Short mmCIF file of C-alpha atoms and ligand atoms in Angstrom, two decimals:
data_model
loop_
_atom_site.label_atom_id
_atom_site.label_comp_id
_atom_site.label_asym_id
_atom_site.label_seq_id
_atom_site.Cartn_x
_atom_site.Cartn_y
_atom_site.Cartn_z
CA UNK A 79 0.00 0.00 0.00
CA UNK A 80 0.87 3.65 -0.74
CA UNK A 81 -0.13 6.82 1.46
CA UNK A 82 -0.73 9.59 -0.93
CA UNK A 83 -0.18 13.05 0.54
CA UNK A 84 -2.04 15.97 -1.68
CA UNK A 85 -1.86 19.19 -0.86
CA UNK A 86 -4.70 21.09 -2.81
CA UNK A 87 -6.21 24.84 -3.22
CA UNK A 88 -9.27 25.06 -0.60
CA UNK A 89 -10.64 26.23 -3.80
CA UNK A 90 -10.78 22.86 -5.00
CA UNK A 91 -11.07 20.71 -1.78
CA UNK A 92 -14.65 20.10 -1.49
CA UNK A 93 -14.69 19.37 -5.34
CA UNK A 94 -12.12 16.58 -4.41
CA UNK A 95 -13.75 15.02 -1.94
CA UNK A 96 -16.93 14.30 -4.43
CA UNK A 97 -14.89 13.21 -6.55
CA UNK A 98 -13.23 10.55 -4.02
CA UNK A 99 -16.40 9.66 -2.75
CA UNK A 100 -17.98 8.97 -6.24
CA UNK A 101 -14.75 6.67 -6.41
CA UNK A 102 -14.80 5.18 -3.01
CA UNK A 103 -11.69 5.87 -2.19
CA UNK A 104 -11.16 6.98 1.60
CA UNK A 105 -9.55 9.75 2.70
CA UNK A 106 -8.79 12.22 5.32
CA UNK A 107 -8.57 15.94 5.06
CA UNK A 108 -7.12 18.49 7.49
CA UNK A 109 -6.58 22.61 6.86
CA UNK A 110 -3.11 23.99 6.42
CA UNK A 111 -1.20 26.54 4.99
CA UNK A 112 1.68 27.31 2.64
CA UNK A 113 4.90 29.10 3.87
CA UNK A 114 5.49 31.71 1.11
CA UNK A 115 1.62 32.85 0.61
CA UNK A 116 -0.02 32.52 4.04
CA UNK A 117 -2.95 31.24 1.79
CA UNK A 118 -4.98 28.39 3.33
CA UNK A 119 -5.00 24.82 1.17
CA UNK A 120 -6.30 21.70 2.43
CA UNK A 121 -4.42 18.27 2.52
CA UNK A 122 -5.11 14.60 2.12
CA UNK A 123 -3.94 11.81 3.38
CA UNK A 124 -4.85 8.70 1.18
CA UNK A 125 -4.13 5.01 2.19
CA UNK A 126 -4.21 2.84 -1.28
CA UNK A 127 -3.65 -0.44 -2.75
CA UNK A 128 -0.35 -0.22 -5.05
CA UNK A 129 -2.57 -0.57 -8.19
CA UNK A 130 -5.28 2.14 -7.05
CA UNK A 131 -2.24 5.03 -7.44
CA UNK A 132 -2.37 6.03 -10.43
CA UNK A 133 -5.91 6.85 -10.26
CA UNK A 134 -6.04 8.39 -7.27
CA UNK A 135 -2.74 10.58 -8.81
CA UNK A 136 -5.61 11.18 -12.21
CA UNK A 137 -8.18 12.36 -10.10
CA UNK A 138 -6.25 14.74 -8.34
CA UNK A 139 -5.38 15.97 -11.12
CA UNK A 140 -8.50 16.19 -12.98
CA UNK A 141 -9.97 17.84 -10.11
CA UNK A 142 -7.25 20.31 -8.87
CA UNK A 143 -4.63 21.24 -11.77
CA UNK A 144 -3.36 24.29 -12.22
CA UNK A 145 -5.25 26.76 -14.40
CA UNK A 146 -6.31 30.16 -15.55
CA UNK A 147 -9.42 31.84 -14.75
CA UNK A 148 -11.37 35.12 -15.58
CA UNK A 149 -11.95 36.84 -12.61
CA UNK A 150 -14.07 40.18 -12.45
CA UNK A 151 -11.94 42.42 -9.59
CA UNK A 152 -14.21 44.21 -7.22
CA UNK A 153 -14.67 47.70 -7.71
CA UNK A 154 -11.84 49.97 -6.01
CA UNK A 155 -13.92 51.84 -3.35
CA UNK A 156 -14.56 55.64 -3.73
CA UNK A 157 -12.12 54.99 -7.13
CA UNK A 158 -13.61 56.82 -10.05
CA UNK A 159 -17.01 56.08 -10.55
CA UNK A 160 -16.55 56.30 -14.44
CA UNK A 161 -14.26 53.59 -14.64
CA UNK A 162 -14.97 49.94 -15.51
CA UNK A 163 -13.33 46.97 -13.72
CA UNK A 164 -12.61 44.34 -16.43
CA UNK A 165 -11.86 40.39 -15.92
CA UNK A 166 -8.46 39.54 -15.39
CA UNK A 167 -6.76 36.32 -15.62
CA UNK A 168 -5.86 34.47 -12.67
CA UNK A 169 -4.20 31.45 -11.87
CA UNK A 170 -6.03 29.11 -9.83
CA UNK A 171 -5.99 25.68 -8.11
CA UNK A 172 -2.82 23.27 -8.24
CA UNK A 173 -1.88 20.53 -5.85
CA UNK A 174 1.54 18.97 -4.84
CA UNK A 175 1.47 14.98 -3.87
CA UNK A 176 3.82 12.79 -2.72
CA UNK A 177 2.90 9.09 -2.29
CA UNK A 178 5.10 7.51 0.37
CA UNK A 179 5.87 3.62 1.27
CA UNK A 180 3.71 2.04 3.64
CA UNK A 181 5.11 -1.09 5.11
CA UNK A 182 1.91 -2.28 7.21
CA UNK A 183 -1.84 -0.82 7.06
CA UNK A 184 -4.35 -1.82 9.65
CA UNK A 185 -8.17 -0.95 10.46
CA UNK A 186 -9.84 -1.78 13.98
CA UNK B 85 12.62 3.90 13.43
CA UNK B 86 8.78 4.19 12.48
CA UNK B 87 5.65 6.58 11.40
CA UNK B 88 2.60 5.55 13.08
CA UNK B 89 -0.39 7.35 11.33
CA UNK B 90 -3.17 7.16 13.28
CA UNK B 91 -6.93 8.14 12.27
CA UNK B 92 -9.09 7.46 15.29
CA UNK B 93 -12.66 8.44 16.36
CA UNK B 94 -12.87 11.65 18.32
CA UNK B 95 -15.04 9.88 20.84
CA UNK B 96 -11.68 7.85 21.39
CA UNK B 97 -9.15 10.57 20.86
CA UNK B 98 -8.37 11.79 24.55
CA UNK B 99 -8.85 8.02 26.20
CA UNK B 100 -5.78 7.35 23.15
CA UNK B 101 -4.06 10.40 24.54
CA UNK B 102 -4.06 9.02 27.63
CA UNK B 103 -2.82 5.86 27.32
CA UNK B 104 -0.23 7.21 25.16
CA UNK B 105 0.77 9.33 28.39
CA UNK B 106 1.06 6.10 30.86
CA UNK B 107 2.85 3.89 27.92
CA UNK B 108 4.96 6.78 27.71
CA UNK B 109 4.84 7.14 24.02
CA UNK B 110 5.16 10.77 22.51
CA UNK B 111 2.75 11.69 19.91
CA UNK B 112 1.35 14.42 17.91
CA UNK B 113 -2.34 14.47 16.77
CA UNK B 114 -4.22 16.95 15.05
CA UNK B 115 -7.66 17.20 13.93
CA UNK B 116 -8.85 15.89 10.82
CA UNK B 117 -12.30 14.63 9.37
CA UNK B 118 -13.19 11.97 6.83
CA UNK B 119 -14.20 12.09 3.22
CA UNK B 120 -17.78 9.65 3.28
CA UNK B 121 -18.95 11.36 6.53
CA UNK B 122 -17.70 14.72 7.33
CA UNK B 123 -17.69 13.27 10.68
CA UNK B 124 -14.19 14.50 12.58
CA UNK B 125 -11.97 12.44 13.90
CA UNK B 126 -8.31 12.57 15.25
CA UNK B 127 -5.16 12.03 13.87
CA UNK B 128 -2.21 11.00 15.57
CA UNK B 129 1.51 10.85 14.55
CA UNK B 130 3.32 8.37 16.70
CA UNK B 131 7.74 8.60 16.12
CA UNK B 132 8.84 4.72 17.16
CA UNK B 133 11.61 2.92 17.91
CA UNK B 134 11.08 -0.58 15.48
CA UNK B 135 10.75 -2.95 18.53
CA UNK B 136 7.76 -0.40 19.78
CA UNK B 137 5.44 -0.82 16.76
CA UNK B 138 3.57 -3.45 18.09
CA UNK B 139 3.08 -2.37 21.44
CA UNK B 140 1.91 0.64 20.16
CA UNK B 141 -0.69 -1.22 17.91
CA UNK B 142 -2.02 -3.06 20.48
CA UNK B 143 -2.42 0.23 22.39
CA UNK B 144 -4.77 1.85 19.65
CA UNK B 145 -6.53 -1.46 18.78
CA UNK B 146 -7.33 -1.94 22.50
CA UNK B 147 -8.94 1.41 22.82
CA UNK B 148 -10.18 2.42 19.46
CA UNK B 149 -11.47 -0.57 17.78
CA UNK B 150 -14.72 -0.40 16.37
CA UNK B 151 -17.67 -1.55 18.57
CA UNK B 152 -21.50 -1.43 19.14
CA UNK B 153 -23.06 0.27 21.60
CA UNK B 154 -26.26 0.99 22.99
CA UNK B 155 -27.83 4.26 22.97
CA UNK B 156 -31.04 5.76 23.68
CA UNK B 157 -32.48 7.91 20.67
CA UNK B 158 -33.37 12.32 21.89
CA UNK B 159 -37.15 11.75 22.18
CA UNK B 160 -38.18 13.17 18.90
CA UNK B 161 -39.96 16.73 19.00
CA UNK B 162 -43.49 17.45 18.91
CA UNK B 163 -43.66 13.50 18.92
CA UNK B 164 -46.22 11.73 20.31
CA UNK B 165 -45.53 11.84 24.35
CA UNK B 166 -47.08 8.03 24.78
CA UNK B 167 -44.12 6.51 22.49
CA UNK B 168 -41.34 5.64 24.34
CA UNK B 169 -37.66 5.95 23.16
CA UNK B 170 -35.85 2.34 23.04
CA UNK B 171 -31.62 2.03 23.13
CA UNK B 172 -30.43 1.44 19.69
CA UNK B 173 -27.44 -0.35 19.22
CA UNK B 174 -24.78 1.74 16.93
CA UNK B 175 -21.54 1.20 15.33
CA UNK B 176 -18.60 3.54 17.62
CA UNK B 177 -14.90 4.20 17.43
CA UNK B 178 -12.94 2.40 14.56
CA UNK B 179 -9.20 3.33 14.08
CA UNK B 180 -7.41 3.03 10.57
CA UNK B 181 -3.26 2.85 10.96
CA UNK B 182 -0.69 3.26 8.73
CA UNK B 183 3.13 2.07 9.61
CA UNK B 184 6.01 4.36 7.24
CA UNK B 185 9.24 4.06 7.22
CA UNK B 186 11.65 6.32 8.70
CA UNK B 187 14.82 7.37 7.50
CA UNK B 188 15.96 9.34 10.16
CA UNK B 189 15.02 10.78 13.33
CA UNK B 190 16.12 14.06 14.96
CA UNK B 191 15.46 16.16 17.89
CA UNK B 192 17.34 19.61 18.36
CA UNK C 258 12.88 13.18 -2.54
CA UNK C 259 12.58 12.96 1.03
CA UNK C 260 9.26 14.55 3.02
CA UNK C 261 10.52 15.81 6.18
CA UNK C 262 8.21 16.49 9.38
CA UNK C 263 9.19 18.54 11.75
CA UNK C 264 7.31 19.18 14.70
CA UNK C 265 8.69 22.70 16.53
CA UNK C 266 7.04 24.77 19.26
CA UNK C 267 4.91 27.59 18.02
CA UNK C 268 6.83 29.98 19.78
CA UNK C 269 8.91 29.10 16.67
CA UNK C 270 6.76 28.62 14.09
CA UNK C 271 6.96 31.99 12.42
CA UNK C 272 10.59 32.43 12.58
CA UNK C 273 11.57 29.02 10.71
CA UNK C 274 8.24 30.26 8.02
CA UNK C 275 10.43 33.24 7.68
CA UNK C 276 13.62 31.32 7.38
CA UNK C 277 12.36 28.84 4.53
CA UNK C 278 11.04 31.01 2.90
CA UNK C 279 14.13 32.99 2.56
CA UNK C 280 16.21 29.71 1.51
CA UNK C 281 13.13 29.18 -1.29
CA UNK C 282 11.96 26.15 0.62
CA UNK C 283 8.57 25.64 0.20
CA UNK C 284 6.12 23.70 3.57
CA UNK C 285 3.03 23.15 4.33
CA UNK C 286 2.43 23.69 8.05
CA UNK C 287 -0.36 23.41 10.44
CA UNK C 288 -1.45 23.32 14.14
CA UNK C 289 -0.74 20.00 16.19
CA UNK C 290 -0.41 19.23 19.90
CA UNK C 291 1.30 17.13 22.19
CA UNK C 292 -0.05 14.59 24.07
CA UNK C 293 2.14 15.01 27.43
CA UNK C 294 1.66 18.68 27.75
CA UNK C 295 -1.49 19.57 25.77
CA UNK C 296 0.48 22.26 24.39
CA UNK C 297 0.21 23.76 21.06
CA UNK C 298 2.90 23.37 18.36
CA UNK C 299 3.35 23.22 14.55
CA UNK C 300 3.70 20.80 12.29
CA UNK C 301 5.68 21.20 8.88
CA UNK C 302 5.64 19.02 6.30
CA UNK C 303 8.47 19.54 3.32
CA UNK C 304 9.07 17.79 0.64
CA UNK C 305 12.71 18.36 -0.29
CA UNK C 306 15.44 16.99 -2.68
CA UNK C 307 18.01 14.27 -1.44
CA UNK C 308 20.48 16.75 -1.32
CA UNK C 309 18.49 19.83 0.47
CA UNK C 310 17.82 17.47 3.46
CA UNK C 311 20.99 18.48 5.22
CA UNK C 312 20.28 22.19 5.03
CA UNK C 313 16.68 21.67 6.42
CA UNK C 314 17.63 19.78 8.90
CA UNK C 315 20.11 22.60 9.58
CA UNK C 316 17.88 25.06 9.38
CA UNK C 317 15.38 23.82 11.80
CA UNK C 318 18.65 22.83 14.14
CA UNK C 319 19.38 26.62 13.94
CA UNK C 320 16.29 27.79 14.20
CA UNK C 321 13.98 25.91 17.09
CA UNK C 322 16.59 23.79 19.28
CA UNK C 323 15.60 23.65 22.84
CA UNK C 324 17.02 26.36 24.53
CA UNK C 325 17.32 28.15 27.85
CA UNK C 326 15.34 31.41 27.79
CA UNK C 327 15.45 33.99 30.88
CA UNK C 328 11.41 35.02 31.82
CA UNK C 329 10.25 37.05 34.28
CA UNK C 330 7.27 35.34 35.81
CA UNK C 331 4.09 37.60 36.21
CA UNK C 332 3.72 39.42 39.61
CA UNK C 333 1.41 36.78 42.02
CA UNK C 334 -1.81 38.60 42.47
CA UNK C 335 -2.63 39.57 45.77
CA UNK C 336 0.34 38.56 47.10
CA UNK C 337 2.86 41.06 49.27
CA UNK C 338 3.37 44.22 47.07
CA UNK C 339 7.04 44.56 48.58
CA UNK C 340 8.16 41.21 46.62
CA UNK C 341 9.83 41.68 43.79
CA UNK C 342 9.81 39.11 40.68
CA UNK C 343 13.15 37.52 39.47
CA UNK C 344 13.71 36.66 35.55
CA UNK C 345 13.94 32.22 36.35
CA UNK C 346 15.21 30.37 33.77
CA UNK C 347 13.27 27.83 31.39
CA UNK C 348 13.13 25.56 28.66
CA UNK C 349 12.04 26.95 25.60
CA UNK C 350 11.54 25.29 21.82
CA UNK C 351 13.10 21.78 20.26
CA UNK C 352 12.12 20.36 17.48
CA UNK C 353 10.89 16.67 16.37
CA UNK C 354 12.13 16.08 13.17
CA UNK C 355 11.31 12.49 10.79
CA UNK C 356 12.90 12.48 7.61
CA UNK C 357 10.95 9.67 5.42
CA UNK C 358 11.27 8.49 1.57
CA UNK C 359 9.00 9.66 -1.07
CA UNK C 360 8.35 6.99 -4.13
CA UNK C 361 6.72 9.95 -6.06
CA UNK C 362 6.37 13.57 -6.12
CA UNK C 363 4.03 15.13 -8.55
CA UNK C 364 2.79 19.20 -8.93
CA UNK C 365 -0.28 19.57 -11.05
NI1 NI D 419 -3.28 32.85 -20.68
NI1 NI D 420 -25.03 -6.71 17.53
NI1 NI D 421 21.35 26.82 32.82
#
């Protein structure tokens, strides 16, 4: 068995847990936070057969890559009334995962 | 030396704590919560010398394994007041471990 | 790869966020506590080249190892206003540090 560690935007955490569920695959999810941007993510710990890893590794990736969005910015308050705000593009989600060696796995 | 991972009930967590304390084993937990039921639960992190591994298994199956129980149902509101409320038996506790590897061990 | 865990006091905590992030090492962290003393600390989890390890490892060494600290304990409350209060001596930080092996370590 492997223990897959993801680390994923909160953005996308609740997305990855349907997705796990719909899959049956068990996991457990805890709140942390990155070092450079104080931004909260969410991480995973995963306990799966060696053959399930690659699709746990898929869905993760499915669920939580890195991408652009189109984001509206809020209005600038008491900015000038005339102006506009237009979308920008913004880079969202991304996980990091590292699946580990598990020498014994038990349940009670 | 070894990783215990240890995802136990909350009902269970301080009892575990405990026990810990009087085996004198040093752990780490940290609340998590579970992907099927957002239920929480506890997760420990248990550093081990090789030869402690089992003892320490023993430890959490001894006071975390899964079990029934009986417990009597809140009397449902705006019920009818002749109906009594009966003790259900229910599923409690339930610990999944994981044993990793370590490759080394420091404390500073 | 290695992932490296390092439990450190969060008296700490800030100082060695500071301190990876200015040698471009990128952790997760988030809050644990011990089970002896229910104290708070934090947990950081790394995921690190072979050979960064070393400097991790020294960097935590540097940066949380137990140390003597002098504190001046609070004034007793209603106790005889002509006492004074001495700085004592105590314990302050360490660090718990597992290094483990990664099989795989993916960003998406
Ligand atoms: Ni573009
Ligand atoms: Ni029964
Ligand atoms: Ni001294």
């Amino acid at each position: 068995m492997k223990l897959v560690i993801a680390i994923v935007q909160d953005k996308d955490a609740n997305k990855l847990r349907s997705v796990f569920v719909a899959n049956e695959i068990i996991a457990t999810r805890f709140s942390t936070s990155g070092s450079f941007l104080r931004a909260g993510n969410t991480t995973y710990l995963v306990g799966v057969d060696d053959d399930k890893v690659n699709k746990v590794l898929e869905l993760i990736k499915e669920t939580c890559s890195s991408r652009e969005q189109f984001m509206t910015p809020p209005v600038s308050l008491g900015g000038d009334t005339s102006e506009h705000t237009f979308p920008i593009e913004v880079q969202v989600g991304g996980a990091t995962v590292m699946v580990l060696p598990i020498e014994s796995f038990h349940q009670f």
